[in-house]
Amino acid sequence: MLLHGLRVDVLLVQTGRGAVLAVWFNVSDNVREEDNNMHLGFSTMNTPEDPDPRDLAKMLEAAGFESLWTGEHSHIPLCRTTPYPAGGELPQPYTQMRDPYVALMAAACATSTLKLGTSVALLMERELFSQAKTIATLDLLSGGRLMIGAGVGWNEEEFNNVGSAIPWRKRYRGLEETVAATRALFTDAAAEYHGEFIDFDPVCCEPKPLPRDDSSSGPMVHRGPPILLGAMGPVGIGHAARWADGWIPVDVAMMDIPGEIASFRRQVSNHGRNPDSVDITMVVMSEVNRELLLRYRDYGVNRVIVGVGMENWNKPEMIEPMVEMCAGVIPEL
């Protein structure tokens, strides 16, 4: 269809409430080049009220987005004393989140280039071996498009309900061991791990994820999807700098974004790692606009994840203008 002299397509997306979104985008102008400096991802709460992940993924891929991200909460305890980090009442969508890996598999089946991410997955709240198999299977079937954003979680009651041997007060150390053990399962034919909280003798855990380029280990290795750490505060940021493949901060929690990015890169370097090899993926909770995205690009952020904002989590009709606005900025990133 031609609109104001431009070639455009229309994509209809069915939402959980029966409404239909008509999403317009310029096909020719929204294709991002691989050598651009910053990628753009989209985050969804992944509830039945949101668009089907297959439809949302097709929309994002066609509009030039790099990736689709979704978080994880297996359950929300009704008897909870842990305060919601953002303050106030817990938003209802937290109680309705679908399984992230199943949703991302559906998205993978509907697309060919769109990357798929968790932001964040609660790795310590699942059984280690079955989780490794789920992640490896999704990575294989998606053609190696998976990225794992991991976190320790904020809900102590939820964490304790799964019966983990890891105490809440040592959750960052526990996540470090969980990631290390998972990487061993992804890499070694006879994987074993012996830590403070996780301990197992050699096992066969197949299939492995798709091999990745890794200059430190040879051209191709079964290292698995990159694992990024979503964390704020000195302890979490220190862990990200020491062992994670990337850092996922939240912009509204940062007082001096360029200063904190520079500090993180220094920490990475102090651990003997190359700061350019550790991605920074910024979750945007502030108002999204062109100027903000260009500013984060200039700060050296590798990826920005946008969404409709907490106040619109239960308004799927807000996805259309957000995607449309961001699609127009992607060529500048």
Coordinates of C-alpha atoms in Angstrom, one line a residue:
M1 CA 0.0 0.0 0.0
L2 CA 1.2 3.6 -0.7
L3 CA 0.8 6.2 2.0
H4 CA 2.1 9.7 1.3
G5 CA 4.3 8.3 -1.4
L6 CA 5.9 5.6 0.7
R7 CA 5.6 1.9 0.5
V8 CA 4.0 0.6 3.7
D9 CA 2.6 -2.7 5.1
V10 CA -0.2 -3.3 7.5
L11 CA 0.0 -6.0 10.2
L12 CA -3.1 -6.9 12.2
V13 CA -2.4 -8.2 15.7
Q14 CA -5.1 -9.9 17.8
T15 CA -4.9 -9.1 21.5
G16 CA -6.2 -11.2 24.4
R17 CA -9.2 -8.8 24.7
G18 CA -10.4 -9.4 21.2
A19 CA -9.2 -6.0 19.9
V20 CA -7.2 -5.7 16.7
L21 CA -4.2 -3.4 16.4
A22 CA -3.4 -2.1 12.9
V23 CA 0.3 -1.4 12.9
W24 CA 1.9 0.6 10.1
F25 CA 5.6 0.7 9.3
N26 CA 7.9 1.8 6.5
V27 CA 9.4 -1.5 5.2
S28 CA 12.3 0.0 3.2
D29 CA 13.4 2.6 5.8
N30 CA 13.3 0.4 8.9
V31 CA 15.9 -2.2 8.0
R32 CA 18.8 -1.9 10.4
E33 CA 22.4 -2.5 9.3
E34 CA 24.5 -4.9 11.3
D35 CA 27.3 -2.3 11.8
N36 CA 25.0 0.2 13.5
N37 CA 26.2 1.1 17.0
M38 CA 23.1 0.3 19.1
H39 CA 20.4 -2.3 18.9
L40 CA 16.8 -1.9 19.9
G41 CA 14.7 -4.5 21.8
F42 CA 11.1 -4.6 22.9
S43 CA 10.0 -5.9 26.3
T44 CA 6.6 -7.3 27.1
M45 CA 5.0 -8.6 30.3
N46 CA 3.9 -11.6 28.3
T47 CA 0.4 -12.0 29.7
P48 CA -2.7 -13.3 28.0
E49 CA -3.8 -9.6 27.6
D50 CA -0.7 -8.9 25.4
P51 CA -0.5 -9.7 21.7
D52 CA 0.3 -13.3 20.8
P53 CA 4.1 -13.6 20.9
R54 CA 4.1 -14.8 17.3
D55 CA 2.3 -11.7 16.1
L56 CA 4.3 -9.4 18.3
A57 CA 7.6 -11.0 17.1
K58 CA 6.6 -10.6 13.4
M59 CA 5.7 -7.0 14.0
L60 CA 9.0 -6.3 15.7
E61 CA 11.1 -8.1 13.1
A62 CA 9.4 -6.3 10.2
A63 CA 9.8 -2.9 12.0
G64 CA 13.6 -3.4 12.3
F65 CA 13.8 -4.3 16.0
E66 CA 16.7 -6.5 17.0
S67 CA 15.1 -8.5 19.8
L68 CA 12.0 -9.4 21.9
W69 CA 12.4 -9.8 25.7
T70 CA 10.2 -11.1 28.4
G71 CA 10.6 -11.7 32.1
E72 CA 9.7 -14.5 34.5
H73 CA 7.7 -15.1 37.6
S74 CA 6.5 -18.6 38.1
H75 CA 4.1 -17.5 40.9
I76 CA 3.4 -14.6 43.2
P77 CA 2.9 -15.5 46.8
L78 CA -0.3 -14.1 48.2
C79 CA 1.2 -13.8 51.7
R80 CA 4.1 -11.5 50.9
T81 CA 6.0 -9.1 53.0
T82 CA 8.7 -8.2 50.5
P83 CA 7.9 -4.7 49.2
Y84 CA 7.5 -4.1 45.5
P85 CA 10.8 -2.4 44.4
A86 CA 9.0 0.4 42.5
G87 CA 6.8 1.2 45.5
G88 CA 3.0 0.9 45.9
E89 CA 0.9 -2.0 45.0
L90 CA 2.2 -4.9 42.9
P91 CA 0.9 -4.4 39.3
Q92 CA -1.6 -7.1 38.3
P93 CA 0.3 -8.3 35.2
Y94 CA 2.9 -9.8 37.5
T95 CA 0.4 -12.5 38.4
Q96 CA -0.4 -13.4 34.8
M97 CA 3.0 -13.8 33.2
R98 CA 3.2 -16.7 30.7
D99 CA 6.3 -19.0 30.6
P100 CA 9.1 -17.1 28.9
Y101 CA 10.7 -20.0 27.1
V102 CA 7.5 -21.3 25.6
A103 CA 6.5 -17.8 24.5
L104 CA 10.0 -17.2 23.0
M105 CA 9.8 -20.5 21.2
A106 CA 6.5 -19.4 19.6
A107 CA 8.2 -16.1 18.6
A108 CA 11.1 -18.0 17.1
C109 CA 8.8 -20.1 15.0
A110 CA 7.2 -16.9 13.5
T111 CA 10.5 -15.1 12.7
S112 CA 13.9 -15.8 11.1
T113 CA 16.2 -13.0 12.4
L114 CA 14.7 -11.5 15.5
K115 CA 16.7 -12.3 18.6
L116 CA 15.0 -13.6 21.7
G117 CA 15.8 -12.7 25.3
T118 CA 14.8 -13.1 28.9
S119 CA 14.8 -9.9 31.0
V120 CA 15.1 -11.4 33.4
A121 CA 15.0 -15.1 34.0
L122 CA 15.1 -16.3 37.6
L123 CA 17.5 -19.2 37.0
M124 CA 17.8 -20.2 40.7
E125 CA 14.0 -20.8 40.8
R126 CA 14.1 -23.8 38.4
E127 CA 15.8 -27.2 38.5
L128 CA 19.2 -26.8 37.0
F129 CA 19.4 -29.7 34.5
S130 CA 15.9 -29.4 33.0
Q131 CA 16.5 -25.7 32.7
A132 CA 19.7 -26.2 30.9
K133 CA 18.0 -28.6 28.5
T134 CA 15.1 -26.1 27.9
I135 CA 17.5 -23.2 27.2
A136 CA 19.7 -25.4 24.9
T137 CA 16.7 -26.7 23.0
L138 CA 15.3 -23.2 22.5
D139 CA 18.6 -22.0 21.3
L140 CA 19.0 -24.8 18.8
L141 CA 15.5 -24.6 17.4
S142 CA 15.7 -20.8 17.1
G143 CA 19.0 -21.0 15.2
G144 CA 21.1 -19.6 18.0
R145 CA 19.1 -16.4 18.5
L146 CA 18.7 -16.7 22.3
M147 CA 20.1 -14.4 24.9
I148 CA 19.6 -15.0 28.6
G149 CA 19.1 -12.0 30.9
A150 CA 19.3 -13.4 34.5
G151 CA 18.6 -11.9 37.9
V152 CA 18.4 -12.8 41.5
G153 CA 14.8 -11.6 41.8
W154 CA 13.3 -9.2 44.3
N155 CA 10.6 -11.4 46.0
E156 CA 12.0 -13.3 48.9
E157 CA 8.9 -15.3 49.5
E158 CA 8.8 -16.4 45.8
F159 CA 12.5 -17.3 46.1
N160 CA 12.0 -19.4 49.2
N161 CA 9.0 -21.2 47.9
V162 CA 11.0 -23.2 45.3
G163 CA 13.0 -24.9 48.1
S164 CA 16.4 -24.0 46.8
A165 CA 19.5 -24.8 48.9
I166 CA 20.7 -21.3 48.2
P167 CA 19.9 -18.8 51.1
W168 CA 18.3 -15.5 50.1
R169 CA 21.2 -13.5 51.7
K170 CA 23.7 -15.3 49.4
R171 CA 21.6 -15.1 46.2
Y172 CA 24.3 -13.3 44.1
R173 CA 26.8 -16.0 45.0
G174 CA 24.2 -18.6 44.3
L175 CA 23.4 -17.1 40.9
E176 CA 27.1 -17.0 40.0
E177 CA 27.3 -20.8 40.8
T178 CA 24.1 -21.5 38.8
V179 CA 25.5 -19.7 35.8
A180 CA 28.9 -21.4 36.1
A181 CA 27.3 -24.9 36.4
T182 CA 24.9 -24.1 33.5
R183 CA 27.9 -23.1 31.3
A184 CA 29.6 -26.4 32.2
L185 CA 26.5 -28.3 31.0
F186 CA 26.5 -26.3 27.8
T187 CA 30.2 -26.8 27.2
D188 CA 31.5 -30.2 28.4
A189 CA 30.6 -33.7 27.2
A190 CA 31.1 -34.9 30.8
A191 CA 30.1 -31.9 32.8
E192 CA 30.7 -31.6 36.5
Y193 CA 30.6 -28.8 39.0
H194 CA 31.6 -28.6 42.6
G195 CA 30.6 -25.4 44.5
E196 CA 29.3 -24.3 47.8
F197 CA 25.6 -24.7 46.8
I198 CA 25.7 -26.7 43.6
D199 CA 27.6 -30.0 43.5
F200 CA 27.4 -32.8 40.9
D201 CA 29.8 -35.4 39.5
P202 CA 30.2 -35.9 35.7
V203 CA 27.0 -36.0 33.8
C204 CA 25.8 -36.2 30.2
C205 CA 23.5 -33.3 29.5
E206 CA 22.4 -33.0 25.8
P207 CA 21.7 -31.3 23.5
K208 CA 24.3 -28.5 23.6
P209 CA 23.3 -25.0 22.4
L210 CA 24.6 -23.9 19.0
P211 CA 28.3 -23.1 18.9
R212 CA 29.4 -19.5 19.3
D213 CA 32.4 -17.6 18.1
D214 CA 34.9 -17.1 21.0
S215 CA 38.3 -15.7 20.2
S216 CA 39.6 -16.8 23.6
S217 CA 38.7 -20.4 23.1
G218 CA 39.1 -20.9 19.3
P219 CA 36.7 -20.2 16.5
M220 CA 33.6 -22.0 17.6
V221 CA 32.7 -23.4 21.0
H222 CA 29.6 -24.8 22.7
R223 CA 29.5 -22.0 25.3
G224 CA 25.8 -21.4 25.0
P225 CA 23.7 -18.2 24.8
P226 CA 25.2 -15.1 26.3
I227 CA 24.2 -14.6 29.9
L228 CA 23.6 -11.0 30.9
L229 CA 23.1 -10.0 34.5
G230 CA 20.3 -7.7 35.4
A231 CA 21.4 -5.9 38.6
M232 CA 21.7 -2.6 40.3
G233 CA 23.7 -1.7 43.4
P234 CA 27.4 -2.3 44.0
V235 CA 27.2 -6.1 44.8
G236 CA 25.2 -6.9 41.6
I237 CA 27.2 -4.6 39.4
G238 CA 30.4 -6.1 40.7
H239 CA 29.2 -9.6 39.8
A240 CA 28.2 -8.5 36.3
A241 CA 31.7 -6.9 35.8
R242 CA 33.4 -10.1 37.0
W243 CA 31.6 -13.0 35.2
A244 CA 28.6 -12.0 33.1
D245 CA 28.5 -11.6 29.3
G246 CA 26.7 -8.4 29.8
W247 CA 25.0 -6.0 32.2
I248 CA 21.3 -5.0 32.2
P249 CA 20.8 -1.8 34.2
V250 CA 17.5 0.1 34.5
D251 CA 17.8 3.8 33.5
V252 CA 15.5 5.2 36.2
A253 CA 17.6 3.7 38.9
M254 CA 20.7 5.5 37.8
M255 CA 21.7 8.9 39.0
D256 CA 24.5 9.5 36.6
I257 CA 24.2 7.2 33.6
P258 CA 27.4 8.1 31.7
G259 CA 29.4 8.0 34.9
E260 CA 28.0 4.7 36.0
I261 CA 28.6 3.2 32.5
A262 CA 32.2 4.4 32.7
S263 CA 32.6 3.0 36.2
F264 CA 31.2 -0.4 35.1
R265 CA 33.7 -0.6 32.2
R266 CA 36.5 0.2 34.6
Q267 CA 35.4 -2.6 36.9
V268 CA 35.3 -5.0 33.9
S269 CA 38.9 -4.0 33.0
N270 CA 40.0 -4.3 36.6
H271 CA 39.0 -8.0 36.4
G272 CA 41.2 -8.5 33.4
R273 CA 38.4 -8.5 30.9
N274 CA 37.9 -6.5 27.7
P275 CA 35.1 -3.9 28.4
D276 CA 34.2 -4.1 24.7
S277 CA 33.3 -7.8 25.1
V278 CA 30.8 -7.1 27.8
D279 CA 27.5 -5.7 26.5
I280 CA 25.5 -3.1 28.2
T281 CA 21.7 -3.5 27.6
M282 CA 19.8 -0.6 29.1
V283 CA 16.2 -1.2 30.2
V284 CA 14.2 2.1 29.6
M285 CA 11.6 2.8 32.2
S286 CA 11.6 6.5 31.6
E287 CA 9.6 8.1 28.8
V288 CA 10.9 6.9 25.4
N289 CA 11.6 9.4 22.7
R290 CA 14.1 10.0 19.9
E291 CA 16.3 12.2 22.0
L292 CA 16.6 9.6 24.8
L293 CA 17.5 6.8 22.4
L294 CA 20.2 8.9 20.6
R295 CA 21.6 9.9 24.0
Y296 CA 22.0 6.3 25.1
R297 CA 23.6 5.5 21.7
D298 CA 26.1 8.3 22.4
Y299 CA 26.8 6.9 25.8
G300 CA 28.0 3.7 24.2
V301 CA 25.1 1.5 25.2
N302 CA 25.0 -1.6 23.1
R303 CA 21.3 -2.3 23.3
V304 CA 18.2 -0.5 24.6
I305 CA 15.1 -2.4 25.6
V306 CA 11.9 -0.3 25.4
G307 CA 8.3 -1.1 26.4
V308 CA 5.0 0.6 26.9
G309 CA 5.8 1.6 30.5
M310 CA 4.4 0.3 33.8
E311 CA 1.3 2.5 33.6
N312 CA 0.4 0.9 30.2
W313 CA 1.2 -2.8 31.0
N314 CA -2.5 -3.6 30.9
K315 CA -3.2 -1.5 27.7
P316 CA -2.1 -3.6 24.7
E317 CA -3.4 -0.9 22.3
M318 CA -0.4 1.2 23.4
I319 CA 2.0 -1.1 21.7
E320 CA 1.2 0.2 18.2
P321 CA 2.3 3.8 18.7
M322 CA 5.4 2.7 20.6
V323 CA 6.6 0.4 17.9
E324 CA 5.8 2.9 15.2
M325 CA 7.7 5.7 17.0
C326 CA 10.8 3.6 17.6
A327 CA 10.8 2.2 14.1
G328 CA 11.4 5.7 12.8
V329 CA 14.4 6.2 15.0
I330 CA 16.1 2.8 14.4
P331 CA 18.0 4.0 11.2
E332 CA 19.7 6.6 13.4
L333 CA 20.9 4.2 16.0

